[in-house]
Coordinates of C-alpha atoms in Angstrom, one line a residue:
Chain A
X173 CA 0.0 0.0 0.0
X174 CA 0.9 3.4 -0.1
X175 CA 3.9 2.6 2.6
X176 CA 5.7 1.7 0.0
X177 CA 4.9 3.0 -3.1
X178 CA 7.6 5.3 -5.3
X179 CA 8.2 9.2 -4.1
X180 CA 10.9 9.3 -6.9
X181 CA 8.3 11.0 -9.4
X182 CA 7.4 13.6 -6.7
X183 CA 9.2 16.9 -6.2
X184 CA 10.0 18.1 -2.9
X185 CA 7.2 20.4 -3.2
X186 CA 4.5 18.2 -3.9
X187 CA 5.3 16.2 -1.3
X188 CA 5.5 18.8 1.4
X189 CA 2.1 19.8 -0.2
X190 CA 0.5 16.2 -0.4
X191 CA 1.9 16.2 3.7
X192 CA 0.0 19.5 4.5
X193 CA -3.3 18.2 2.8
X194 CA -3.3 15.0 4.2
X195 CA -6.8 14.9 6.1
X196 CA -5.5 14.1 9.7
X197 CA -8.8 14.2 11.5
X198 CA -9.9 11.3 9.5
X199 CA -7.0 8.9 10.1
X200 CA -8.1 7.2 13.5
X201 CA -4.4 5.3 14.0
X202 CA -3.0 8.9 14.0
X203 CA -5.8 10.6 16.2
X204 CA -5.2 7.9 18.5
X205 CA -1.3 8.4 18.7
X206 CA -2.4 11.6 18.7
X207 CA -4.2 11.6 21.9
X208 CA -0.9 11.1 24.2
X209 CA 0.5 13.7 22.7
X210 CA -2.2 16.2 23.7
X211 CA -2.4 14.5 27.4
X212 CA 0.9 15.9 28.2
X213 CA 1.9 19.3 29.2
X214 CA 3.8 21.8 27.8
X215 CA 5.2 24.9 28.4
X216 CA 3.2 26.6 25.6
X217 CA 1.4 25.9 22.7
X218 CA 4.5 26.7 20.3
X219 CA 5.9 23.5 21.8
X220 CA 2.7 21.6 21.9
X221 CA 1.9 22.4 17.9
X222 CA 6.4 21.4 17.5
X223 CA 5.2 18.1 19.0
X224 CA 2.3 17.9 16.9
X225 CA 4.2 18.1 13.7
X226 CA 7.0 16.0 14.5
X227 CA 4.2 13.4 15.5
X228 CA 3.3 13.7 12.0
X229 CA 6.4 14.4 10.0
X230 CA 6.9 10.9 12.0
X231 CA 3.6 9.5 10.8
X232 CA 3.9 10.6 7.1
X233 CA 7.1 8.7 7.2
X234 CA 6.6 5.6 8.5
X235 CA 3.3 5.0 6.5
X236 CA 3.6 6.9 3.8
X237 CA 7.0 9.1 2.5
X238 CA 9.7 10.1 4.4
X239 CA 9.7 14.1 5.4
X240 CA 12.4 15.4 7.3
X241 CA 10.8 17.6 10.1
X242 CA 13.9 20.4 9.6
X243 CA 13.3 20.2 5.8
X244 CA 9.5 20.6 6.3
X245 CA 9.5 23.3 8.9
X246 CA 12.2 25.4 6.6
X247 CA 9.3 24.8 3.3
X248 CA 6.6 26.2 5.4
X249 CA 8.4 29.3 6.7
X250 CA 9.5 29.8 2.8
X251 CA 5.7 29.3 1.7
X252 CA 4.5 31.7 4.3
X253 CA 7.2 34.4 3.6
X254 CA 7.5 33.8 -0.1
X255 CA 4.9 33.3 -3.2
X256 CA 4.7 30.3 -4.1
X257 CA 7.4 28.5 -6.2
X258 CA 7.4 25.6 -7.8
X259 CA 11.6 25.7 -8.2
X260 CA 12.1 27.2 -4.8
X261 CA 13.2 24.2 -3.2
X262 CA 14.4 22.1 -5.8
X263 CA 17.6 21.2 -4.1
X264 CA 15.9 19.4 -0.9
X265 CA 15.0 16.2 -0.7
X266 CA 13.0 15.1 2.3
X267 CA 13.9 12.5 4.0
X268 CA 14.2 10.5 7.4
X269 CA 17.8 11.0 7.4
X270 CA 18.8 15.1 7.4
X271 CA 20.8 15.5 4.7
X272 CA 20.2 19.2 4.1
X273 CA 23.1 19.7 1.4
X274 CA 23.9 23.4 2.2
X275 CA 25.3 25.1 5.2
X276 CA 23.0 28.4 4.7
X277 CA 20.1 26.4 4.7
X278 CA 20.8 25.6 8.4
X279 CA 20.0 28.9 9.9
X280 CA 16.4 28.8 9.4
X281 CA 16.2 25.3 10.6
X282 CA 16.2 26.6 14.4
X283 CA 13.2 29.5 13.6
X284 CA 9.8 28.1 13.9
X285 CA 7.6 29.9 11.6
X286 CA 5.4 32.3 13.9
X287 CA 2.9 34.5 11.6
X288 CA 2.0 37.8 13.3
X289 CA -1.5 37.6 12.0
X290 CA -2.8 39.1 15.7
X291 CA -4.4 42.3 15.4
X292 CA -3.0 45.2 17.5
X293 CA -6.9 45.7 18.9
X294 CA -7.2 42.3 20.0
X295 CA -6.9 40.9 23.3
X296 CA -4.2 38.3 23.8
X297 CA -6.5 34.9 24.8
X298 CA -4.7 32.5 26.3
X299 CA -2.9 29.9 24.5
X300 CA -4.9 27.2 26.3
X301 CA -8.3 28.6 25.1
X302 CA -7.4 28.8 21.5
X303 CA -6.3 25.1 21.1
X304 CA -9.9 24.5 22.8
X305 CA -11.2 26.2 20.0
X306 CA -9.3 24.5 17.5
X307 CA -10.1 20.7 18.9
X308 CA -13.4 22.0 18.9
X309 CA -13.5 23.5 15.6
X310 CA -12.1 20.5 14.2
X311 CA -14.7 17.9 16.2
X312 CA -12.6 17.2 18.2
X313 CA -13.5 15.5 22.1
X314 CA -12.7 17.7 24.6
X315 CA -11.3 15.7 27.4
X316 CA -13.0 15.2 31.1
X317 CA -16.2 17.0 30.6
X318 CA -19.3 15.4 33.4
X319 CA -22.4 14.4 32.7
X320 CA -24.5 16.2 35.4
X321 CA -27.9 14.8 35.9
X322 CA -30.3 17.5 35.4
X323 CA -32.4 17.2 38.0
X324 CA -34.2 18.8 40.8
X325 CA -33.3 18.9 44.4
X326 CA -35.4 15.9 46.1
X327 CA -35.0 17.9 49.7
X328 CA -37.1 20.4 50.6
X329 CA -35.9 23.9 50.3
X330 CA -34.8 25.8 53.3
X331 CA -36.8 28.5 55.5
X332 CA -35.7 31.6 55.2
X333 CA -35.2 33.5 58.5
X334 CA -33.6 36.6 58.1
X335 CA -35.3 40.1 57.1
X336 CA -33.6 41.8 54.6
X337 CA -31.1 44.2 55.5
X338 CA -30.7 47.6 54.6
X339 CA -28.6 48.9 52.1
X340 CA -25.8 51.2 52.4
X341 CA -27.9 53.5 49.9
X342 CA -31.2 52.9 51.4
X343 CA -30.4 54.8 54.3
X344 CA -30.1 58.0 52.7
X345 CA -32.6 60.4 53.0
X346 CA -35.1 60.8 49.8
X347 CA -34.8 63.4 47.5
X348 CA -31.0 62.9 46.1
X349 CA -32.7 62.8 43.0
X350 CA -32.3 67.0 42.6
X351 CA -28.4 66.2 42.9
X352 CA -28.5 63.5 40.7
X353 CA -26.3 65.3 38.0
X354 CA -22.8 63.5 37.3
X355 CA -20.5 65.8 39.0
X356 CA -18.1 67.4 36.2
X357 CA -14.8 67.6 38.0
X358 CA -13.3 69.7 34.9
Chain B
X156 CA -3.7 47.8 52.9
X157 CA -4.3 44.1 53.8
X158 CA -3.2 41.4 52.3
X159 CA -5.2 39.9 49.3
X160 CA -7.3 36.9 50.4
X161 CA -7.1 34.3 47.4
X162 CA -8.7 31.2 46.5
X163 CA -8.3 28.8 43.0
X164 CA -11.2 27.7 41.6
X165 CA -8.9 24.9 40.3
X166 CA -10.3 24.1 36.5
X167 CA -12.7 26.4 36.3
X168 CA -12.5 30.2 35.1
X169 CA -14.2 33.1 36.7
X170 CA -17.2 34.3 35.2
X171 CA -19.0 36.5 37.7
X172 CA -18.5 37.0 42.1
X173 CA -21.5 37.9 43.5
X174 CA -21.1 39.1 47.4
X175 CA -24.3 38.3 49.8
X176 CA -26.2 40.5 50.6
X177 CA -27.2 39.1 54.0
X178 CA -23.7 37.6 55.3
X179 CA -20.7 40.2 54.8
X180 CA -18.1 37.0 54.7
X181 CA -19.9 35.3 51.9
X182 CA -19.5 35.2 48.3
X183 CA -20.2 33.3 45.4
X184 CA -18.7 32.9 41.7
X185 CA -20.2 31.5 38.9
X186 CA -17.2 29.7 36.5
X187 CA -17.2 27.4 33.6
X188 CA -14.6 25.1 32.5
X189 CA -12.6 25.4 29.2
X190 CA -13.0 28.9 29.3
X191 CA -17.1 28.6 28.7
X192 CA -16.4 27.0 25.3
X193 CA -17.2 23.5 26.5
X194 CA -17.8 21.7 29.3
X195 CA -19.0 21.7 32.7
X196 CA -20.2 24.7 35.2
X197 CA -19.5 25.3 38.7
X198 CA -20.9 27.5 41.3
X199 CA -19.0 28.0 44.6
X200 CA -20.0 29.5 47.7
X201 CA -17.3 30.9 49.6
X202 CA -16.6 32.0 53.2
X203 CA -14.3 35.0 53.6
X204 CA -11.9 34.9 56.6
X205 CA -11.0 31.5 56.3
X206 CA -8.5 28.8 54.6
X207 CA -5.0 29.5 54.3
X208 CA -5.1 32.1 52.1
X209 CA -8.2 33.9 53.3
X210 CA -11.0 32.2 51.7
X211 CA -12.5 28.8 52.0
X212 CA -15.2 26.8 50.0
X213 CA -18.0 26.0 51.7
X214 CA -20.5 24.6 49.0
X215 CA -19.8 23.7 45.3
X216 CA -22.7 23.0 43.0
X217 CA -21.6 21.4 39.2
X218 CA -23.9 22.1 36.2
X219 CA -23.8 20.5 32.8
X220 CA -22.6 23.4 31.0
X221 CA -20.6 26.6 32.3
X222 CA -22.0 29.3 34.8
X223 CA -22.2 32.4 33.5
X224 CA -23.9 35.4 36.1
X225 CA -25.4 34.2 39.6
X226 CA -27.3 36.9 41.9
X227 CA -28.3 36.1 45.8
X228 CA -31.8 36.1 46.8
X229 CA -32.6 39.5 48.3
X230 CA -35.6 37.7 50.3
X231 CA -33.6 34.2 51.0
X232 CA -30.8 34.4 52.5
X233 CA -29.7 30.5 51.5
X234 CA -30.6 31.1 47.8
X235 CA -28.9 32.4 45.0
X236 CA -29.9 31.9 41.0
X237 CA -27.5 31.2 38.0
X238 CA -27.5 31.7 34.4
X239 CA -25.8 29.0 32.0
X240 CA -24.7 28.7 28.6
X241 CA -27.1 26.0 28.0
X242 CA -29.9 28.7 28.0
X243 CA -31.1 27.2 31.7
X244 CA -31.2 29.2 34.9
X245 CA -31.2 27.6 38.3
X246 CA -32.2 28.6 41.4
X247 CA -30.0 26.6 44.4
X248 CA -30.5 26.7 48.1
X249 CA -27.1 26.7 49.6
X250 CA -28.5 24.4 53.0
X251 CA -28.7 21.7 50.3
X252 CA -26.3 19.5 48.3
X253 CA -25.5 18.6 44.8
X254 CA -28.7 19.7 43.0
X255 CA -30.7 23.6 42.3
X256 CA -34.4 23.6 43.9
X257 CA -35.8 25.2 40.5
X258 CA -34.6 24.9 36.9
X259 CA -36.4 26.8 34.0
X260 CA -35.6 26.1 30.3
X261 CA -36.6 29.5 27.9
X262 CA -34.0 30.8 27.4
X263 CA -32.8 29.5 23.7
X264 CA -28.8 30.9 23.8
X265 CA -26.4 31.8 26.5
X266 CA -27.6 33.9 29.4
X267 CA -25.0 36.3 30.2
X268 CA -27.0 38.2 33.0
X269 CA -29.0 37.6 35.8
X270 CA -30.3 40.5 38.4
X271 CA -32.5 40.1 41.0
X272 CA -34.6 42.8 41.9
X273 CA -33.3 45.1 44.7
X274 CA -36.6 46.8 45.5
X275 CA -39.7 44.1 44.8
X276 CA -37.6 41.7 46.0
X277 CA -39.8 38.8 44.4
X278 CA -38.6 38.9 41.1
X279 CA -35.1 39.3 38.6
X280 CA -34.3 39.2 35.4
X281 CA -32.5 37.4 32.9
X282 CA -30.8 38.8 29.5
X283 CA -29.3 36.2 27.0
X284 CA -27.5 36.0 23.4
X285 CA -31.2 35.0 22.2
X286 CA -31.6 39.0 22.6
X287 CA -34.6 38.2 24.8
X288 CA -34.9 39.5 28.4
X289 CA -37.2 37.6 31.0
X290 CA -38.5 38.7 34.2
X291 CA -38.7 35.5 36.7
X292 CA -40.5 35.1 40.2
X293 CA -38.7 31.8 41.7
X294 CA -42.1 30.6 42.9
X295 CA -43.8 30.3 39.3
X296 CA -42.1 27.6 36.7
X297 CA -42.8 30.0 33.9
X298 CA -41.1 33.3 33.1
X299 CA -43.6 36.2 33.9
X300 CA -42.8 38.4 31.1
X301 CA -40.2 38.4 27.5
X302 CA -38.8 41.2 26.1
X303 CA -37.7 41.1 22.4
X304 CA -36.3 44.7 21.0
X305 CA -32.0 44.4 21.1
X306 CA -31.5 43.1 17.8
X307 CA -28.0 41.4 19.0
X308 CA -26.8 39.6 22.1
X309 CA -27.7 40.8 25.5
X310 CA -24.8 41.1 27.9
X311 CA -26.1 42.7 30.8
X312 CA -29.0 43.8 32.8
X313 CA -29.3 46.4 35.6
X314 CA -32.2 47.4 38.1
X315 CA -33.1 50.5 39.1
X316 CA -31.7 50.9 42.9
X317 CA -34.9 52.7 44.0
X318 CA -38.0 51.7 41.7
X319 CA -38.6 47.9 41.7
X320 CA -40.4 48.5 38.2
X321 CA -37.4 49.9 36.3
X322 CA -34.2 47.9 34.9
X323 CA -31.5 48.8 31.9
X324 CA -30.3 46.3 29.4
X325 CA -27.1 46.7 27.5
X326 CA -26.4 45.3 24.3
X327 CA -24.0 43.9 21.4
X328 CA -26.2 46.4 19.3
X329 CA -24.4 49.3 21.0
X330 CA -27.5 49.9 22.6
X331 CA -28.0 50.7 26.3
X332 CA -32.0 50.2 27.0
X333 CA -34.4 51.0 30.3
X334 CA -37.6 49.0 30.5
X335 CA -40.6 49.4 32.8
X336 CA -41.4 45.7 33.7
X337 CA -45.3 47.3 33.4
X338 CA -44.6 48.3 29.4
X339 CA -44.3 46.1 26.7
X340 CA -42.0 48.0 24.9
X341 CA -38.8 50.1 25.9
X342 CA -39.2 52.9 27.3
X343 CA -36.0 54.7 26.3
X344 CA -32.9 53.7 24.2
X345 CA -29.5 55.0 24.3
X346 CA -26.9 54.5 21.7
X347 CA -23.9 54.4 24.0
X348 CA -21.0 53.0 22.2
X349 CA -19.8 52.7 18.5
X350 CA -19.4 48.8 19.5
X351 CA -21.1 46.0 21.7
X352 CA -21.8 46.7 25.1
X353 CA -20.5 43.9 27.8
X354 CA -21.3 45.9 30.8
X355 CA -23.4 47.8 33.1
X356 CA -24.6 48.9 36.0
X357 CA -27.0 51.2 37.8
X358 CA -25.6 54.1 40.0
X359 CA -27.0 53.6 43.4
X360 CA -27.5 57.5 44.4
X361 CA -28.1 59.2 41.0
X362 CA -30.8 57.9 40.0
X363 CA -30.7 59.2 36.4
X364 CA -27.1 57.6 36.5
X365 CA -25.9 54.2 34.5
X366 CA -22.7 53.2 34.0
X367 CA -21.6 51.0 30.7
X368 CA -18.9 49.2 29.4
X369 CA -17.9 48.5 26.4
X370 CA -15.4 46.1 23.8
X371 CA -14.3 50.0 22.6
X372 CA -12.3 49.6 26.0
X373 CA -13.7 52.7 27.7
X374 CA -16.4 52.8 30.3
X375 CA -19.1 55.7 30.2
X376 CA -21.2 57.5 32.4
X377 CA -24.5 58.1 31.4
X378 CA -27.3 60.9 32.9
X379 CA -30.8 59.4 31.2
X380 CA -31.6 62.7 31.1
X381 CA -29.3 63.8 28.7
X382 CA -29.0 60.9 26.3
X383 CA -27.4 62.3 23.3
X384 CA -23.9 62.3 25.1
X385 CA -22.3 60.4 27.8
X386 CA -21.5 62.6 30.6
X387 CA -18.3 61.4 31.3
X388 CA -15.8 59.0 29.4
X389 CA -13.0 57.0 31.8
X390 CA -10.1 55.9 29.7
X391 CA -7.5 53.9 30.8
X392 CA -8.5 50.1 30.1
X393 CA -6.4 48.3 27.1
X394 CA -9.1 45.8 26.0
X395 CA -12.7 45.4 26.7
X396 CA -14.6 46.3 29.5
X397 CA -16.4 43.0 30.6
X398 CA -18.0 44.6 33.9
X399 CA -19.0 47.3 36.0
X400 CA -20.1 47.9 39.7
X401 CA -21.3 51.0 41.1
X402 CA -20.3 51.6 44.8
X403 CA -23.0 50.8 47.1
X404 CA -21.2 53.3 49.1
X405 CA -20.3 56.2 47.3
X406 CA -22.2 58.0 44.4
X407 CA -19.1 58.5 42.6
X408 CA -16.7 55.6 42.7
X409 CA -17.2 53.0 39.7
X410 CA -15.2 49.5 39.5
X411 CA -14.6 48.1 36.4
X412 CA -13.1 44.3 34.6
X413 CA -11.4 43.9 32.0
X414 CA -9.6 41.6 29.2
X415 CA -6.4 44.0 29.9
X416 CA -6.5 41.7 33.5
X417 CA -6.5 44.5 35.1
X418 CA -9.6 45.2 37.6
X419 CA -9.8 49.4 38.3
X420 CA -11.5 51.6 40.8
X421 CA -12.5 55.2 39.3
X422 CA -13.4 58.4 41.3
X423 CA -16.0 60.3 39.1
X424 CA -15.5 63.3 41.8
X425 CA -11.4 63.5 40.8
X426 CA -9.7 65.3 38.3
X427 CA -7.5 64.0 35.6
X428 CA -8.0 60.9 34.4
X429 CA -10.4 59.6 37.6
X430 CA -8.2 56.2 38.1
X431 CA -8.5 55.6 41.9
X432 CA -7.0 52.3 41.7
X433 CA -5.9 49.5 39.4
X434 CA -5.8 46.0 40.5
X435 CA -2.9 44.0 38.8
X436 CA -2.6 40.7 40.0
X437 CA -4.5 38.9 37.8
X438 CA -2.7 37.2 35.1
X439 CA -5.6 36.0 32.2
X440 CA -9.0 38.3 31.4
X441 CA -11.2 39.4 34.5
X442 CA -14.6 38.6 33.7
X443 CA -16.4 39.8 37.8
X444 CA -15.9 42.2 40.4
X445 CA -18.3 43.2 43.0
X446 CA -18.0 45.6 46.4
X447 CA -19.1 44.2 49.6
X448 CA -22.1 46.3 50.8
X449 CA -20.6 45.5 54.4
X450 CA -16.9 46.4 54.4
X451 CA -16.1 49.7 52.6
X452 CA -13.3 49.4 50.0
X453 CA -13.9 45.9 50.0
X454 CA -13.3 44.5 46.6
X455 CA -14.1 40.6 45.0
X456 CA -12.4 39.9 41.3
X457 CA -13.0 36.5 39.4
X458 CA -10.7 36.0 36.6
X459 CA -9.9 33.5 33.1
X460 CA -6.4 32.5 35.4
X461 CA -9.0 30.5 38.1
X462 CA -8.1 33.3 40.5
X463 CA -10.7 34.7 43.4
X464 CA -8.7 37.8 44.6
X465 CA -10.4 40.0 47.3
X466 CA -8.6 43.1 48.4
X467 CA -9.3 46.5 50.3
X468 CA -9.0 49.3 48.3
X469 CA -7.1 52.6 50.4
X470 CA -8.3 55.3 51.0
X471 CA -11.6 55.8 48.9
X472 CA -13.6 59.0 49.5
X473 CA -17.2 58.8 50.5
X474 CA -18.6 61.7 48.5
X475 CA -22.5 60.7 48.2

C-alpha cells in the first residue's frame, strides 16, 4: 500500500504539499497516537503544535514518504514568507535521514515559523483557550467534561429567616434625585 | 492595605462574584470550564476569613454546562440563581447539596446576565444571546414576562436601585435600553458606544445615572436625562470592558473588569484621568468584580487564570 509505493516521481514540493493536505482528522491510528501527545503538558502551545508536527512528519514517514521535520519546517516558513514556487526548493529532498546539502540552509532550521496575524486591537487569549477552540472547531472531544444529571433537588428547600437588610444606599434620606447630576470635576 | 485573600477555583474560570447581601463574609462565583467553550459549570459558595489564604469553600454545585452570572436572593438568604450557557437558569438553596431547587428552560442561547430585583424583591431578570430578556418570580415555573427589541446579544442587565419597576439592558447592538417591567415596549434607548456593550450597571445614588462598558475599552457614564452624550468618558482600560459595579457606598466611585487583567476603581468626583486604583494581579481576562455592601473598599475579582482575589481598596472617598 501506499507505505511503500515510489516518491521518486514527486518533487520536494509536492510532497510537502501532499503532507499538509493530508486529512488528519480522518486517520483514526494517527488521532489515537495523537491523543498522548495532547495528554501531556507543555510549556506553551509553540511547543505543543512542535510536538504535533514531529508526531506527524513521524507519521507521514513511516506509512507513507519520508519528510524530514527540519526540511518541512524550513518549506513552510518559505511558503509563508514567499509566493509560491514551484523551483524554490528544488535542491531538498525530504527524507528521514537530514541531509540538508547546504550550510546556509541551516540557519532557518532553528526559527519556527510564527505568523503575526494578531491584530493590534485584540486581546491576547490564552494559548490554552485557543487550542480549545481548534479541537473544537475540528470535532474534536474535549477531554474530562461530566455528565450532570439534570435534575431537581429531592429535599425540601430551606426556610428563610432573616429580614432583609438595609442597604448602604437605602439609608439616605429621599430626594438625592435633585443632585442627581454627574459631578463634572473639569 | 491588607493582604489579598485568594482562592483557585482549580479548573474552572471566573465568570461573575456575586457578594451576599445578608452575610458580609460570603460570596459566590459562577465559572465554567474550558474557558465557557465546553464543558462543565460550577458555582462556589465561599466564606471569607477562612482557609490559608483567606477564603474557604463552603458549598460547590456542578452544572452540565458553564456558569455564566449568579445573583443572591434578596428575600432568602440560602438562595442564589444562575444563568448558564445552556440557555437554563437555576435557582440553588445553599443548605442543600449537589442539586438547584428550580430549573427553567426558555432561554434559547447563552444567558449572560442575571439580576434580581433590589426593591420588589420577588422577582429578577435574565438577558441572553437569544436577545430576549425575561422577568422570573422563583415561585412560578414559567417566566412572567419576554422582552424582544435588542436586535443582537444581551450582555447585561441592571435594576433601578430605588423603583422595583425599572431595569436597563445593554447590548452587542451598541444599545444601552431602560424597561418598565409594566410596558411592553422600551421605554427609552441609548446609543452608548460605536461597539457592543459587555457591561453595566446602575448608580446607586443618581438615579438618572448608568454606567456601561464597552469592547471599545472605555467605560461611560451616562445621565438618562441627557442621552445624546455620555457625561463622562474614563479611559485607561487596554481591551474590553467585561464589567461594571457602582459603589453601594459612594455616588461616585465605579469598578470596572477587564480583558487587559486589570480590575480598576474610578473616582468620578477627581480630576484627571479619575483612576483611583488599578488591581494587577490577575494574570488571564477578569470577567467579575463586585464591592461588599458591608466592608467599605472591600473588593471581589473572578478572573480566566481560576483566581478569586479580594482586596481592600485605600483610601476611597465617600462623596455621596
Amino acid at each position: 500500500m501506499s507505505a511503500t509505493q515510489s516518491h521518486t516521481s514527486s518533487s520536494p514540493d509536492a510532497i510537502f504539499r501532499e503532507f499538509t493536505a493530508y486529512n488528519w482528522d480522518k486517520d483514526q491510528r494517527f488521532q489515537q497516537g495523537l491523543q498522548s501527545i495532547l495528554t501531556k503538558s507543555y510549556d506553551d502551545s509553540a511547543k505543543k503544535e512542535e510536538a504535533i508536527e514531529k508526531a506527524k512528519c513521524f507519521y507521514y514517514s513511516k506509512f507513507f514518504r519520508p519528510i524530514n521535520y527540519l526540511q518541512y519546517l524550513k518549506w513552510k516558513t518559505d511558503q509563508s514568507s514567499a509566493s509560491p514556487s514551484p523551483d524554490m526548493s528544488n535542491d531538498i529532498m525530504p527524507t528521514v535521514a537530514s541531509q540538508s546539502s547546504t550550510g546556509e540552509k541551516e540557519e532557518k532550521n532553528d526559527i519556527l515559523p510564527q505568523p503575526s496575524e494578531q491584530k493590534v486591537s485584540e486581546p491576547q487569549y490564552p494559548r490554552s483557550f485557543q487550542e480549545l477552540c481548534e479541537m473544537v472547531a475540528r470535532g474534536e472531544e474535549v477531554p474530562g467534561i461530566r455528565t450532570i444529571p439534570n435534575k431537581i433537588n429531592e429535599a425540601p428547600p430551606s426556610e428563610s429567616h432573616l429580614a432583609p437588610r438595609r442597604k448602604p444606599w437605602e439609608t439616605k434620606p429621599e430626594g438625592a434625585e435633585g443632585a442627581s447630576a454627574v459631578q463634572t470635576a473639569d | 492595605m491588607a493582604a489579598v485573600m485568594r482562592y483557585r477555583t482549580a479548573g474552572y474560570n471566573g465568570y461573575s462574584i456575586e457578594y451576599s447581601p445578608f452575610f458580609e463574609n460570603r460570596i459566590a462565583c459562577a465559572s465554567a470550564a474550558n474557558f465557557g467553550i465546553v464543558g462543565n459549570g460550577r458555582l462556589w459558595v465561599l466564606g471569607l476569613g477562612a482557609g490559608p489564604e483567606g477564603i474557604d469553600v463552603e458549598k460547590v454545585y456542578d452544572t452540565q454546562d458553564g456558569l455564566f452570572d449568579c445573583a443572591w436572593s434578596e428575600v432568602h438568604e440560602n438562595q442564589i440563581v444562575t444563568s448558564s450557557g445552556d440557555g437554563s437558569i437555576k435557582l440553588w438553596d445553599v443548605t442543600l447539596p449537589d442539586f438547584p431547587v428550580r430549573n427553567w428552560s426558555e432561554h434559547t442561547r447563552e444567558v449572560f446576565a442575571v439580576k434580581w430585583n433590589l426593591v420588589k424583591k420577588d422577582t429578577f431578570i435574565s438577558g441572553s444571546w437569544d436577545q430576549t430578556i425575561k422577568l422570573w418570580n422563583p415561585e412560578v415555573p414559567q417566566s412572567l414576562t419576554t422582552w424582544q427589541e435588542h436586535t443582537h446579544c444581551i450582555y447585561q442587565t441592571a435594576w433601578s436601585p430605588t423603583s422595583g419597576d425599572i431595569f436597563a439592558s445593554a447590548s452587542g447592538d451598541h444599545t444601552l435600553k431602560v424597561w418598565d417591567v409594566r410596558q411592553p415596549r422600551s421605554v427609552q434607548t441609548v446609543r452608548a458606544h460605536n461597539a457592543e456593550i459587555l457591561a453595566l450597571d446602575w448608580n446607586k445614588y443618581h438615579p438618572n445615572t448608568l454606567v456601561t462598558g464597552s469592547v471599545d475599552h472605555s467605560v461611560k457614564v451616562w445621565d438618562l436625562r441627557f442621552p445624546d452624550r455620555e457625561a463622562m468618558v474614563l479611559l485607561g482600560h487596554d481591551y474590553a470592558v467585561r464589567r461594571v459595579k457602582c459603589s453601594p457606598h459612594s455616588g461616585n466611585i465605579i469598578a470596572s473588569a477587564s480583558y487587559d487583567m486589570t480590575m480598576r476603581i474610578w473616582d468620578t468626583a477627581m480630576g484627571g484621568n479619575r483612576l483611583a486604583h488599578v488591581h494587577d494581579q490577575h494574570t488571564e481576562f477578569v470577567l467579575g468584580v463586585d464591592m461588599s455592601m458591608f466592608f467599605e473598599g472591600q473588593v471581589a475579582t473572578c478572573a480566566w487564570d481560576e483566581q478569586i482575589n479580594v482586596i481592600q481598596i485605600p483610601g476611597l472617598s465617600m462623596k455621596h
